[in-house]
mmCIF file of C-alpha atoms in Angstrom:
data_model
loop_
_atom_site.group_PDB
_atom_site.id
_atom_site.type_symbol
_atom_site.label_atom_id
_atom_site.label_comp_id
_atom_site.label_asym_id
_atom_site.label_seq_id
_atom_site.Cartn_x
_atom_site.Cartn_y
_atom_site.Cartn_z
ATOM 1 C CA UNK A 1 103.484 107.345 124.633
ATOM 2 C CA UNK A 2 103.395 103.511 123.953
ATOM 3 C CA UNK A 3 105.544 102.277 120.733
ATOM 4 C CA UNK A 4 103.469 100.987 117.716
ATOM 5 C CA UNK A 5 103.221 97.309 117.739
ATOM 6 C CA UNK A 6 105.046 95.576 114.347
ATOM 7 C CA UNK A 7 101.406 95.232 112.927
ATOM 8 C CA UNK A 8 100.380 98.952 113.645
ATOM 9 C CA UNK A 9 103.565 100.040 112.167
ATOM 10 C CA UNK A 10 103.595 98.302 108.751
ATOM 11 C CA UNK A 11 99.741 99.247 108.465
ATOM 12 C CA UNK A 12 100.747 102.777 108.564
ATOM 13 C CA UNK A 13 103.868 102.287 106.729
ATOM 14 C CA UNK A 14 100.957 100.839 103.542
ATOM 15 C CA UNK A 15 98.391 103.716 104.638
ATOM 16 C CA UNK A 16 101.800 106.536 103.918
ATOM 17 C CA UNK A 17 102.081 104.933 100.957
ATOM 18 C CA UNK A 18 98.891 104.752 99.747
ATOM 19 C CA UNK A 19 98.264 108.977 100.230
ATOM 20 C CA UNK A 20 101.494 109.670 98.730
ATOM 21 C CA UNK A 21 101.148 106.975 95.602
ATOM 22 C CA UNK A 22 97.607 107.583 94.890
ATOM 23 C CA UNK A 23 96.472 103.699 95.761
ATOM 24 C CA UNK A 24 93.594 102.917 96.565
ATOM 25 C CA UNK A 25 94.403 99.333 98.075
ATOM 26 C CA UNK A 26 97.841 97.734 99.294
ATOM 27 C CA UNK A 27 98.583 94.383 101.358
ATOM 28 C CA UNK A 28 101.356 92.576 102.285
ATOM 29 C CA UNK A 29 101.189 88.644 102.896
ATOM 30 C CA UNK A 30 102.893 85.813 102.918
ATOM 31 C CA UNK A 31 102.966 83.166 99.925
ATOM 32 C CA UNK A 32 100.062 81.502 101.394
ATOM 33 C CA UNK A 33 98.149 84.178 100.976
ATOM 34 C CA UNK A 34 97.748 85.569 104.827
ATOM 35 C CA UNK A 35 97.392 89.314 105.178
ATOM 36 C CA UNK A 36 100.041 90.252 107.375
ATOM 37 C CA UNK A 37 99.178 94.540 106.623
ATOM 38 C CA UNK A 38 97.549 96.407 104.503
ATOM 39 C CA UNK A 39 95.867 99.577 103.954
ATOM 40 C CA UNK A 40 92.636 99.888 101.809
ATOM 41 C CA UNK A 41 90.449 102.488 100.974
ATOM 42 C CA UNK A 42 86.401 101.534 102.345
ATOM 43 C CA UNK A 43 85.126 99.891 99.216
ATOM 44 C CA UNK A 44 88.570 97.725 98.890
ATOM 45 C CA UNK A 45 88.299 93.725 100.623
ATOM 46 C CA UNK A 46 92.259 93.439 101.601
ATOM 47 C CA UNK A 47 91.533 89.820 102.502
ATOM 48 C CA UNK A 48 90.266 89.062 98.939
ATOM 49 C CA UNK A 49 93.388 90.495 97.549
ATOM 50 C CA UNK A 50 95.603 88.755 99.376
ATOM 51 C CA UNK A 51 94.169 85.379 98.631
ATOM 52 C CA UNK A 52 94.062 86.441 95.282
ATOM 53 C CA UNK A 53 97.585 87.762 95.192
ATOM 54 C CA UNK A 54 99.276 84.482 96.376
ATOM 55 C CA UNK A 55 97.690 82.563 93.545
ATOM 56 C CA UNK A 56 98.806 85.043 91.193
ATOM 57 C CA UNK A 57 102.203 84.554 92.532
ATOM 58 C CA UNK A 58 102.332 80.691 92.474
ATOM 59 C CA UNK A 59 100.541 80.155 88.972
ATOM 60 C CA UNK A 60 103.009 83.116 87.853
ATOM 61 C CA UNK A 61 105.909 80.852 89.497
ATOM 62 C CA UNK A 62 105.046 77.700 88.190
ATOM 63 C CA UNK A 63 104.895 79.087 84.268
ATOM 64 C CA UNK A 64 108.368 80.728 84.956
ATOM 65 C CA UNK A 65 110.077 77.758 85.870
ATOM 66 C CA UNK A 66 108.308 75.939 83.094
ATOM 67 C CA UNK A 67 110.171 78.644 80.889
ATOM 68 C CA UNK A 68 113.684 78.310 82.758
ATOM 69 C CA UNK A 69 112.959 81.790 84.594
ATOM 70 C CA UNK A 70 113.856 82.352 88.184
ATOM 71 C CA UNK A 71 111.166 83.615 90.549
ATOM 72 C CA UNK A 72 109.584 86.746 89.546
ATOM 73 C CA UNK A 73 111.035 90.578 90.310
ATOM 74 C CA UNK A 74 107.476 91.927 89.452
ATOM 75 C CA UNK A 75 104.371 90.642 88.390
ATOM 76 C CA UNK A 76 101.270 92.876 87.107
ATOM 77 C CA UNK A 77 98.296 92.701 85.319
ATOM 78 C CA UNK A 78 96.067 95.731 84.087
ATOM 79 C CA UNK A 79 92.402 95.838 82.979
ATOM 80 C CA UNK A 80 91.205 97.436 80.578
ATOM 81 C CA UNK A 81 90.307 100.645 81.927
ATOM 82 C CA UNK A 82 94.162 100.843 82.729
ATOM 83 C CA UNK A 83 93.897 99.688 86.505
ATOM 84 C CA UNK A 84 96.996 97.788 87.108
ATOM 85 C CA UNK A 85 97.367 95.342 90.240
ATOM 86 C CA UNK A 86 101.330 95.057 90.834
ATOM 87 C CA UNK A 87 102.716 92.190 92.754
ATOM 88 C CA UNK A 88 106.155 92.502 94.468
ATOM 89 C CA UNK A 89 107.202 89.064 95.545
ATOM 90 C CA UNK A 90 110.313 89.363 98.078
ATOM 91 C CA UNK A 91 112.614 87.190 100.554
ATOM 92 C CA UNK A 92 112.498 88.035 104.314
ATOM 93 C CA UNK A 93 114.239 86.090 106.311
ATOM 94 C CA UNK A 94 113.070 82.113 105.984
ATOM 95 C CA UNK A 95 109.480 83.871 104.966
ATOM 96 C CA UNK A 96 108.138 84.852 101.185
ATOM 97 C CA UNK A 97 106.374 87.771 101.285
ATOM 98 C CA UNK A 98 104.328 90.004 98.654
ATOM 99 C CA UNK A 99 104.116 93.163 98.290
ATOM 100 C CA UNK A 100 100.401 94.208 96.601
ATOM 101 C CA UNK A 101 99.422 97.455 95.477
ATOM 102 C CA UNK A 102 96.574 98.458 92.846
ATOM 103 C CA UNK A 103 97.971 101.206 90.686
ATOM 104 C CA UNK A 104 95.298 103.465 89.120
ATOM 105 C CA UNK A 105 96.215 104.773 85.305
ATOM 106 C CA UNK A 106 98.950 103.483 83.214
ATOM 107 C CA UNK A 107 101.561 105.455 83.570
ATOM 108 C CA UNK A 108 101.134 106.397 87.307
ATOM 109 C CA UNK A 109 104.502 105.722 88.986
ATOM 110 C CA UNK A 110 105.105 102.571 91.787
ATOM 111 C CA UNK A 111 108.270 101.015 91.593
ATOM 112 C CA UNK A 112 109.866 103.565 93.388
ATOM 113 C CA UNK A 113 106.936 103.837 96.195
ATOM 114 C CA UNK A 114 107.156 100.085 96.625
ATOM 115 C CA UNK A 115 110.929 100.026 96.907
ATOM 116 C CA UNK A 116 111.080 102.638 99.394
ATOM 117 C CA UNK A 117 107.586 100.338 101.149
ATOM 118 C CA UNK A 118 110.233 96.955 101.127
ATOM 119 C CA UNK A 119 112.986 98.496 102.776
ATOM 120 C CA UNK A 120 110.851 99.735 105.428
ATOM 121 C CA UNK A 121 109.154 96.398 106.364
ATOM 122 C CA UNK A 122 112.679 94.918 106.210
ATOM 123 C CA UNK A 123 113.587 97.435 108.668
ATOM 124 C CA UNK A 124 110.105 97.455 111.198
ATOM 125 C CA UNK A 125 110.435 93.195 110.946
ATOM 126 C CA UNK A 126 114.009 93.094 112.254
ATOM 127 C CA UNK A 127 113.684 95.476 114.988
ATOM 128 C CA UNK A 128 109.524 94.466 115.945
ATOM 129 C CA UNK A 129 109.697 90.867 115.636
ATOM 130 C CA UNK A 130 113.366 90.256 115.330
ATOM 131 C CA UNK A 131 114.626 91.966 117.625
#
């Protein structure tokens, strides 16, 4: 049996996530906004939300250092129906990447999910590209 490519295994990586969080969408990209993975239920455009995502991340950036704030842990925004679109900007290697995921309900649980999710690409981009 061949191994997974890199790509192949961080989509899956998103898609185990997705079933076992309840999302309905994830992607990971870079700053610049280029979808590197993601996982997305039929209806869901993961380009759109990664384009989206990175200029949530700069504008949120830019008004943090305005405030003395180092670059954001988290950043999330909800509508008001409850739907909450969580941003996980993190360091790998020389790269910035972003972990997006839209949560559904208020107090559905991520931050665990999405931890668990950055270790993993940490892991499959050191041994798949890295390596």
């Amino acid at each position: 049996m061949a191994q997974l490519s890199g790509s192949e295994q961080m989509n899956g990586l998103l898609q185990r996530m997705n079933q076992e969080g309840g999302f309905p969408i994830s992607v990971l990209s870079d700053s610049q906004g280029l979808t590197i993975a993601f996982a997305a239920e039929a209806d869901r455009d993961p380009e759109r939300q990664s384009a989206a995502v990175a200029y949530m991340q700069k504008a949120a950036a830019l008004v943090g250092r305005q405030l003395g704030m180092t670059e954001p842990d988290e950043i999330s925004f909800y509508d008001s129906a409850g739907l909450r679109l969580v941003c996980r900007p993190f360091d790998m290697d020389e790269y910035r990447l972003i972990l997006a995921v839209l949560v559904p309900g208020r107090d559905r649980a991520y931050r665990r999910a999405t931890n668990l999710a950055m270790q993993e690409v940490r892991r499959i981009w050191s041994t798949s590209w890295k390596g």
